[in-house]
PDB file of C-alpha atoms in Angstrom:
ATOM      1  CA  GLY A 273       0.325 -19.891 -18.211  1.00 75.00           C
ATOM      2  CA  GLN A 274      -2.417 -17.981 -17.052  1.00 84.00           C
ATOM      3  CA  ASN A 275      -1.041 -14.700 -15.285  1.00 91.00           C
ATOM      4  CA  ILE A 276      -2.784 -11.899 -13.642  1.00 96.00           C
ATOM      5  CA  ASP A 277      -0.638  -8.430 -12.128  1.00 96.00           C
ATOM      6  CA  GLN A 278      -1.245  -5.863 -10.047  1.00 97.00           C
ATOM      7  CA  PRO A 279       0.822  -3.990  -8.349  1.00 97.00           C
ATOM      8  CA  THR A 280       1.443  -5.283  -4.227  1.00 96.00           C
ATOM      9  CA  GLU A 281       0.682  -2.526  -2.236  1.00 97.00           C
ATOM     10  CA  MET A 282      -0.318   1.306  -3.301  1.00 98.00           C
ATOM     11  CA  THR A 283      -0.020   5.116  -0.983  1.00 98.00           C
ATOM     12  CA  ALA A 284      -2.651   7.340  -1.656  1.00 97.00           C
ATOM     13  CA  THR A 285      -4.228  10.281   0.571  1.00 97.00           C
ATOM     14  CA  GLU A 286      -7.845  10.707   1.959  1.00 97.00           C
ATOM     15  CA  GLY A 287      -9.732  12.694  -0.377  1.00 97.00           C
ATOM     16  CA  ALA A 288      -7.695  12.175  -3.650  1.00 98.00           C
ATOM     17  CA  ILE A 289      -7.751   9.746  -6.556  1.00 98.00           C
ATOM     18  CA  VAL A 290      -6.424   6.101  -6.985  1.00 98.00           C
ATOM     19  CA  GLN A 291      -5.823   3.955 -10.224  1.00 98.00           C
ATOM     20  CA  ILE A 292      -5.230   0.802  -9.128  1.00 98.00           C
ATOM     21  CA  ASN A 293      -3.638  -1.187 -12.512  1.00 98.00           C
ATOM     22  CA  CYS A 294      -4.752  -5.684 -13.512  1.00 98.00           C
ATOM     23  CA  THR A 295      -2.740  -6.930 -16.386  1.00 98.00           C
ATOM     24  CA  TYR A 296      -3.941 -10.239 -17.146  1.00 97.00           C
ATOM     25  CA  GLN A 297      -2.465 -13.723 -19.499  1.00 95.00           C
ATOM     26  CA  THR A 298      -5.222 -15.689 -19.759  1.00 93.00           C
ATOM     27  CA  SER A 299      -6.850 -17.888 -21.827  1.00 89.00           C
ATOM     28  CA  GLY A 300      -9.664 -16.369 -23.125  1.00 91.00           C
ATOM     29  CA  PHE A 301     -11.986 -14.556 -21.494  1.00 93.00           C
ATOM     30  CA  ASN A 302     -15.002 -14.019 -20.423  1.00 92.00           C
ATOM     31  CA  GLY A 303     -15.432 -11.390 -17.852  1.00 94.00           C
ATOM     32  CA  LEU A 304     -13.150  -9.737 -15.377  1.00 96.00           C
ATOM     33  CA  PHE A 305     -14.289  -8.853 -11.811  1.00 96.00           C
ATOM     34  CA  TRP A 306     -12.794  -6.300  -9.213  1.00 97.00           C
ATOM     35  CA  TYR A 307     -12.806  -7.640  -5.411  1.00 97.00           C
ATOM     36  CA  GLN A 308     -12.462  -5.382  -2.102  1.00 97.00           C
ATOM     37  CA  GLN A 309     -11.315  -7.593   0.923  1.00 95.00           C
ATOM     38  CA  HIS A 310     -10.532  -5.624   4.159  1.00 94.00           C
ATOM     39  CA  ALA A 311      -7.858  -7.171   6.504  1.00 90.00           C
ATOM     40  CA  GLY A 312      -9.805 -10.206   7.964  1.00 84.00           C
ATOM     41  CA  GLU A 313     -13.110 -10.038   6.333  1.00 88.00           C
ATOM     42  CA  ALA A 314     -14.143 -11.820   3.359  1.00 89.00           C
ATOM     43  CA  PRO A 315     -14.400 -10.242  -0.273  1.00 93.00           C
ATOM     44  CA  THR A 316     -17.226  -8.652  -1.457  1.00 94.00           C
ATOM     45  CA  PHE A 317     -17.726  -7.950  -5.008  1.00 93.00           C
ATOM     46  CA  LEU A 318     -17.000  -4.064  -6.390  1.00 95.00           C
ATOM     47  CA  SER A 319     -17.317  -4.765 -10.183  1.00 95.00           C
ATOM     48  CA  TYR A 320     -17.712  -6.614 -13.491  1.00 94.00           C
ATOM     49  CA  ASN A 321     -16.309  -5.743 -17.004  1.00 95.00           C
ATOM     50  CA  VAL A 322     -17.136  -7.752 -20.386  1.00 94.00           C
ATOM     51  CA  LEU A 323     -17.152  -5.418 -22.363  1.00 95.00           C
ATOM     52  CA  ASP A 324     -14.630  -2.715 -23.390  1.00 97.00           C
ATOM     53  CA  GLY A 325     -14.868   0.584 -21.320  1.00 97.00           C
ATOM     54  CA  LEU A 326     -15.972   2.298 -17.946  1.00 97.00           C
ATOM     55  CA  GLU A 327     -18.033   1.207 -15.799  1.00 94.00           C
ATOM     56  CA  GLU A 328     -18.988   3.993 -12.921  1.00 94.00           C
ATOM     57  CA  LYS A 329     -20.550   2.737  -9.741  1.00 91.00           C
ATOM     58  CA  GLY A 330     -20.278   5.988  -7.308  1.00 95.00           C
ATOM     59  CA  ARG A 331     -16.953   6.595  -6.436  1.00 97.00           C
ATOM     60  CA  PHE A 332     -15.563   3.848  -7.447  1.00 97.00           C
ATOM     61  CA  SER A 333     -15.330   3.203 -11.292  1.00 97.00           C
ATOM     62  CA  SER A 334     -13.649   0.169 -13.503  1.00 98.00           C
ATOM     63  CA  PHE A 335     -11.858  -0.173 -17.245  1.00 98.00           C
ATOM     64  CA  LEU A 336     -11.392  -2.426 -19.203  1.00 98.00           C
ATOM     65  CA  SER A 337      -9.619  -3.379 -22.889  1.00 98.00           C
ATOM     66  CA  ARG A 338      -9.721  -6.312 -24.044  1.00 97.00           C
ATOM     67  CA  SER A 339      -7.264  -5.939 -26.693  1.00 96.00           C
ATOM     68  CA  LYS A 340      -4.694  -4.794 -24.243  1.00 96.00           C
ATOM     69  CA  GLY A 341      -5.557  -7.254 -22.075  1.00 97.00           C
ATOM     70  CA  TYR A 342      -5.845  -4.382 -19.011  1.00 97.00           C
ATOM     71  CA  SER A 343      -8.337  -3.100 -16.669  1.00 98.00           C
ATOM     72  CA  TYR A 344      -8.067  -0.790 -13.755  1.00 98.00           C
ATOM     73  CA  LEU A 345     -10.270   0.265 -11.076  1.00 98.00           C
ATOM     74  CA  LEU A 346     -10.290   4.141 -10.130  1.00 98.00           C
ATOM     75  CA  LEU A 347     -11.596   5.138  -6.492  1.00 98.00           C
ATOM     76  CA  LYS A 348     -11.655   9.058  -6.091  1.00 97.00           C
ATOM     77  CA  GLU A 349     -12.561  10.921  -2.882  1.00 97.00           C
ATOM     78  CA  LEU A 350     -10.305   9.231  -1.054  1.00 98.00           C
ATOM     79  CA  GLN A 351     -11.976   7.461   2.768  1.00 97.00           C
ATOM     80  CA  MET A 352     -10.120   5.861   5.710  1.00 97.00           C
ATOM     81  CA  LYS A 353     -12.291   3.244   5.007  1.00 97.00           C
ATOM     82  CA  ASP A 354     -11.310   2.778   1.339  1.00 98.00           C
ATOM     83  CA  SER A 355      -8.038   0.667   3.113  1.00 98.00           C
ATOM     84  CA  ALA A 356      -8.174  -2.740   2.106  1.00 97.00           C
ATOM     85  CA  SER A 357      -6.745  -5.177  -0.925  1.00 97.00           C
ATOM     86  CA  TYR A 358      -8.121  -4.950  -3.644  1.00 98.00           C
ATOM     87  CA  LEU A 359      -8.811  -7.918  -5.746  1.00 97.00           C
ATOM     88  CA  CYS A 360      -8.445  -8.713  -9.931  1.00 97.00           C
ATOM     89  CA  ALA A 361     -10.243 -11.648 -11.337  1.00 95.00           C
ATOM     90  CA  VAL A 362      -9.999 -12.841 -14.802  1.00 94.00           C
ATOM     91  CA  LEU A 363     -13.172 -15.219 -15.901  1.00 91.00           C
ATOM     92  CA  ASP A 364     -11.269 -17.929 -18.664  1.00 88.00           C
ATOM     93  CA  SER A 365     -12.709 -19.592 -21.733  1.00 87.00           C
ATOM     94  CA  ASN A 366     -13.832 -22.526 -19.328  1.00 81.00           C
ATOM     95  CA  TYR A 367     -15.541 -19.876 -16.897  1.00 80.00           C
ATOM     96  CA  GLN A 368     -12.923 -20.546 -14.146  1.00 83.00           C
ATOM     97  CA  LEU A 369     -12.041 -17.245 -12.185  1.00 87.00           C
ATOM     98  CA  ILE A 370      -8.307 -17.133 -12.228  1.00 91.00           C
ATOM     99  CA  TRP A 371      -6.523 -14.268  -9.374  1.00 94.00           C
ATOM    100  CA  GLY A 372      -4.546 -11.762  -9.120  1.00 95.00           C
ATOM    101  CA  ALA A 373      -2.794 -11.424  -5.911  1.00 95.00           C
ATOM    102  CA  GLY A 374      -4.160  -8.235  -4.811  1.00 96.00           C
ATOM    103  CA  THR A 375      -2.877  -4.715  -4.575  1.00 97.00           C
ATOM    104  CA  LYS A 376      -2.653  -3.361  -0.329  1.00 97.00           C
ATOM    105  CA  LEU A 377      -4.093   0.236  -0.717  1.00 98.00           C
ATOM    106  CA  ILE A 378      -3.199   2.514   2.335  1.00 98.00           C
ATOM    107  CA  ILE A 379      -4.889   5.739   2.644  1.00 97.00           C
ATOM    108  CA  LYS A 380      -3.429   8.401   4.626  1.00 96.00           C
ATOM    109  CA  PRO A 381      -5.350  11.843   5.848  1.00 94.00           C
TER     110      PRO A 381
ATOM    111  CA  GLU B 266     -23.368  -9.774   6.171  1.00 71.00           C
ATOM    112  CA  THR B 267     -22.527 -11.526   2.959  1.00 75.00           C
ATOM    113  CA  GLY B 268     -25.181 -13.883   3.776  1.00 93.00           C
ATOM    114  CA  VAL B 269     -22.083 -16.511   3.656  1.00 96.00           C
ATOM    115  CA  THR B 270     -20.998 -17.995   7.374  1.00 96.00           C
ATOM    116  CA  GLN B 271     -18.274 -20.404   8.067  1.00 97.00           C
ATOM    117  CA  THR B 272     -17.261 -21.731  11.274  1.00 97.00           C
ATOM    118  CA  PRO B 273     -15.173 -21.351  13.155  1.00 97.00           C
ATOM    119  CA  ARG B 274     -13.538 -18.447  12.556  1.00 95.00           C
ATOM    120  CA  HIS B 275      -9.993 -19.407  13.725  1.00 96.00           C
ATOM    121  CA  LEU B 276      -8.404 -23.136  13.820  1.00 96.00           C
ATOM    122  CA  VAL B 277      -5.627 -24.229  15.605  1.00 95.00           C
ATOM    123  CA  MET B 278      -4.356 -27.764  14.886  1.00 92.00           C
ATOM    124  CA  GLY B 279      -1.844 -30.550  14.979  1.00 89.00           C
ATOM    125  CA  MET B 280      -0.281 -32.518  11.816  1.00 87.00           C
ATOM    126  CA  THR B 281      -2.426 -35.749  13.140  1.00 86.00           C
ATOM    127  CA  ASN B 282      -5.407 -34.060  13.805  1.00 87.00           C
ATOM    128  CA  LYS B 283      -9.129 -34.443  12.112  1.00 93.00           C
ATOM    129  CA  LYS B 284     -11.538 -31.230  11.296  1.00 95.00           C
ATOM    130  CA  SER B 285     -13.539 -30.087   9.269  1.00 97.00           C
ATOM    131  CA  LEU B 286     -14.444 -26.784   8.085  1.00 98.00           C
ATOM    132  CA  LYS B 287     -18.246 -26.055   7.580  1.00 98.00           C
ATOM    133  CA  CYS B 288     -19.892 -23.417   5.240  1.00 98.00           C
ATOM    134  CA  GLU B 289     -23.222 -22.995   5.516  1.00 97.00           C
ATOM    135  CA  GLN B 290     -24.972 -19.768   2.399  1.00 96.00           C
ATOM    136  CA  HIS B 291     -28.359 -18.345   2.947  1.00 95.00           C
ATOM    137  CA  LEU B 292     -28.960 -17.256  -0.876  1.00 94.00           C
ATOM    138  CA  GLY B 293     -30.667 -19.872  -2.952  1.00 93.00           C
ATOM    139  CA  HIS B 294     -27.587 -20.368  -5.125  1.00 92.00           C
ATOM    140  CA  ASN B 295     -26.595 -23.964  -6.822  1.00 90.00           C
ATOM    141  CA  ALA B 296     -22.456 -23.255  -5.925  1.00 91.00           C
ATOM    142  CA  MET B 297     -20.846 -23.022  -3.306  1.00 93.00           C
ATOM    143  CA  TYR B 298     -16.421 -22.875  -3.834  1.00 93.00           C
ATOM    144  CA  TRP B 299     -13.247 -23.472  -1.306  1.00 95.00           C
ATOM    145  CA  TYR B 300     -10.073 -21.611  -2.072  1.00 95.00           C
ATOM    146  CA  LYS B 301      -7.263 -21.338  -0.164  1.00 95.00           C
ATOM    147  CA  GLN B 302      -6.055 -17.779   0.591  1.00 94.00           C
ATOM    148  CA  SER B 303      -2.266 -17.374   1.807  1.00 92.00           C
ATOM    149  CA  ALA B 304      -0.681 -13.868   2.725  1.00 87.00           C
ATOM    150  CA  LYS B 305       0.439 -12.136  -0.713  1.00 83.00           C
ATOM    151  CA  LYS B 306      -0.726 -15.059  -3.286  1.00 89.00           C
ATOM    152  CA  PRO B 307      -3.760 -15.388  -5.460  1.00 91.00           C
ATOM    153  CA  LEU B 308      -6.721 -17.229  -4.216  1.00 92.00           C
ATOM    154  CA  GLU B 309      -6.732 -20.877  -4.716  1.00 91.00           C
ATOM    155  CA  LEU B 310     -10.111 -22.080  -5.652  1.00 90.00           C
ATOM    156  CA  MET B 311      -9.611 -25.454  -4.321  1.00 93.00           C
ATOM    157  CA  PHE B 312     -12.638 -27.266  -4.818  1.00 92.00           C
ATOM    158  CA  VAL B 313     -16.120 -26.511  -6.781  1.00 90.00           C
ATOM    159  CA  TYR B 314     -19.665 -28.000  -6.552  1.00 91.00           C
ATOM    160  CA  SER B 315     -22.422 -27.568  -8.804  1.00 85.00           C
ATOM    161  CA  LEU B 316     -25.451 -28.479  -8.052  1.00 78.00           C
ATOM    162  CA  GLU B 317     -24.375 -30.442  -5.424  1.00 75.00           C
ATOM    163  CA  GLU B 318     -22.037 -32.528  -7.627  1.00 78.00           C
ATOM    164  CA  ARG B 319     -18.009 -31.690  -7.004  1.00 78.00           C
ATOM    165  CA  VAL B 320     -16.905 -29.876 -11.026  1.00 74.00           C
ATOM    166  CA  GLU B 321     -13.451 -28.880 -10.387  1.00 68.00           C
ATOM    167  CA  ASN B 322     -10.972 -30.122  -8.194  1.00 67.00           C
ATOM    168  CA  ASN B 323      -7.517 -28.606  -8.270  1.00 67.00           C
ATOM    169  CA  SER B 324      -5.515 -30.983  -7.798  1.00 82.00           C
ATOM    170  CA  VAL B 325      -5.599 -30.901  -4.159  1.00 91.00           C
ATOM    171  CA  PRO B 326      -3.623 -33.238  -1.380  1.00 92.00           C
ATOM    172  CA  SER B 327      -6.039 -35.935  -0.243  1.00 92.00           C
ATOM    173  CA  ARG B 328      -5.488 -34.537   3.353  1.00 94.00           C
ATOM    174  CA  PHE B 329      -8.496 -32.464   2.234  1.00 95.00           C
ATOM    175  CA  SER B 330     -11.466 -34.250   1.984  1.00 94.00           C
ATOM    176  CA  PRO B 331     -14.595 -32.145   0.428  1.00 94.00           C
ATOM    177  CA  GLU B 332     -18.091 -32.403   1.386  1.00 94.00           C
ATOM    178  CA  CYS B 333     -21.910 -31.276   0.169  1.00 94.00           C
ATOM    179  CA  PRO B 334     -25.112 -32.806   1.655  1.00 93.00           C
ATOM    180  CA  ASN B 335     -26.894 -30.486   0.088  1.00 92.00           C
ATOM    181  CA  SER B 336     -26.568 -26.575  -1.585  1.00 90.00           C
ATOM    182  CA  SER B 337     -26.731 -24.901   1.639  1.00 95.00           C
ATOM    183  CA  HIS B 338     -23.441 -26.548   3.209  1.00 96.00           C
ATOM    184  CA  LEU B 339     -20.799 -27.011   2.252  1.00 96.00           C
ATOM    185  CA  PHE B 340     -18.183 -28.883   4.559  1.00 97.00           C
ATOM    186  CA  LEU B 341     -14.180 -29.397   4.038  1.00 97.00           C
ATOM    187  CA  HIS B 342     -13.152 -32.537   5.941  1.00 97.00           C
ATOM    188  CA  LEU B 343      -8.814 -32.426   7.416  1.00 96.00           C
ATOM    189  CA  HIS B 344      -6.740 -34.858   8.391  1.00 93.00           C
ATOM    190  CA  THR B 345      -3.056 -35.485   8.398  1.00 93.00           C
ATOM    191  CA  LEU B 346      -2.305 -31.311   7.563  1.00 93.00           C
ATOM    192  CA  GLN B 347       1.316 -30.067   7.379  1.00 94.00           C
ATOM    193  CA  PRO B 348       2.473 -26.719   8.438  1.00 94.00           C
ATOM    194  CA  GLU B 349       2.607 -25.519   4.646  1.00 94.00           C
ATOM    195  CA  ASP B 350      -1.313 -25.820   5.363  1.00 96.00           C
ATOM    196  CA  SER B 351      -1.959 -23.422   7.273  1.00 96.00           C
ATOM    197  CA  ALA B 352      -4.300 -20.508   5.855  1.00 96.00           C
ATOM    198  CA  LEU B 353      -7.452 -18.702   5.247  1.00 96.00           C
ATOM    199  CA  TYR B 354     -10.421 -21.074   4.254  1.00 97.00           C
ATOM    200  CA  LEU B 355     -12.690 -18.921   2.252  1.00 97.00           C
ATOM    201  CA  CYS B 356     -16.027 -20.490   1.027  1.00 97.00           C
ATOM    202  CA  ALA B 357     -17.708 -18.401  -1.823  1.00 95.00           C
ATOM    203  CA  SER B 358     -21.381 -19.609  -3.277  1.00 94.00           C
ATOM    204  CA  SER B 359     -22.761 -18.102  -6.733  1.00 92.00           C
ATOM    205  CA  GLN B 360     -25.665 -18.819  -8.836  1.00 88.00           C
ATOM    206  CA  GLY B 361     -24.540 -20.674 -11.825  1.00 76.00           C
ATOM    207  CA  ALA B 362     -20.586 -21.973 -11.314  1.00 67.00           C
ATOM    208  CA  GLY B 363     -18.959 -19.241 -12.506  1.00 58.00           C
ATOM    209  CA  ARG B 364     -21.333 -18.515 -15.981  1.00 61.00           C
ATOM    210  CA  GLY B 365     -21.275 -15.170 -17.306  1.00 61.00           C
ATOM    211  CA  GLY B 366     -21.025 -11.778 -14.072  1.00 64.00           C
ATOM    212  CA  ASN B 367     -22.547 -14.286 -11.896  1.00 80.00           C
ATOM    213  CA  GLU B 368     -20.376 -12.810  -8.633  1.00 88.00           C
ATOM    214  CA  GLN B 369     -19.753 -14.716  -5.593  1.00 92.00           C
ATOM    215  CA  PHE B 370     -20.550 -14.291  -2.388  1.00 93.00           C
ATOM    216  CA  PHE B 371     -17.679 -15.135  -0.025  1.00 95.00           C
ATOM    217  CA  GLY B 372     -17.560 -15.636   3.891  1.00 95.00           C
ATOM    218  CA  PRO B 373     -15.348 -14.206   6.115  1.00 93.00           C
ATOM    219  CA  GLY B 374     -13.008 -17.804   6.605  1.00 95.00           C
ATOM    220  CA  THR B 375     -11.320 -20.096   8.690  1.00 96.00           C
ATOM    221  CA  ARG B 376      -7.644 -19.047   9.276  1.00 96.00           C
ATOM    222  CA  LEU B 377      -5.816 -21.818  10.010  1.00 96.00           C
ATOM    223  CA  THR B 378      -2.733 -22.770  11.674  1.00 96.00           C
ATOM    224  CA  VAL B 379      -1.828 -26.350  11.818  1.00 94.00           C
ATOM    225  CA  LEU B 380       1.680 -26.527  14.334  1.00 91.00           C
TER     226      LEU B 380
END
């Protein structure tokens, strides 16, 4: 079966750095997405990786290793507004998005 | 504001009721999706429409019935639901049904409670 694993919950301190990991086992791979979802709101797109390596976008970076079935989302200079759930999703060989259950990130002052 | 709107935002219904969820996208996209989001579970894809034709139906019970009258509007008709159907129902749209890096834009969701 297809599976996306990410931690259920993480806690970090304002101003610090946090890394949210995602491992996947899917039938084929056509890219990996990260989305942010604040409580009671719509998920919003953060990043898309299809090639190995690190993609940097401001305070957020996303890394992919296809050989290891692994990605992480790196958040720097954490702000209170970064408290949210972070969803990892993989596009499989049928171009269907397979979603992880999300990681709830709690930022403390 | 993502360009995708959903109504109503909250809905409470009995098991014998019939109701409809509405989604509208203002982005000119040609694919639309219905997802179910339950607490601490992955998003469950229910239906996909591409160019107004249904291309995906992931074994969703017949008490959920989608309708896509045009590329901007998507409905989810509900009847004789069960309490376990209580969840957040999200609508999304994209340019192309999942091809390449075409991100999906989500609406705020309808919080459904079935009594």
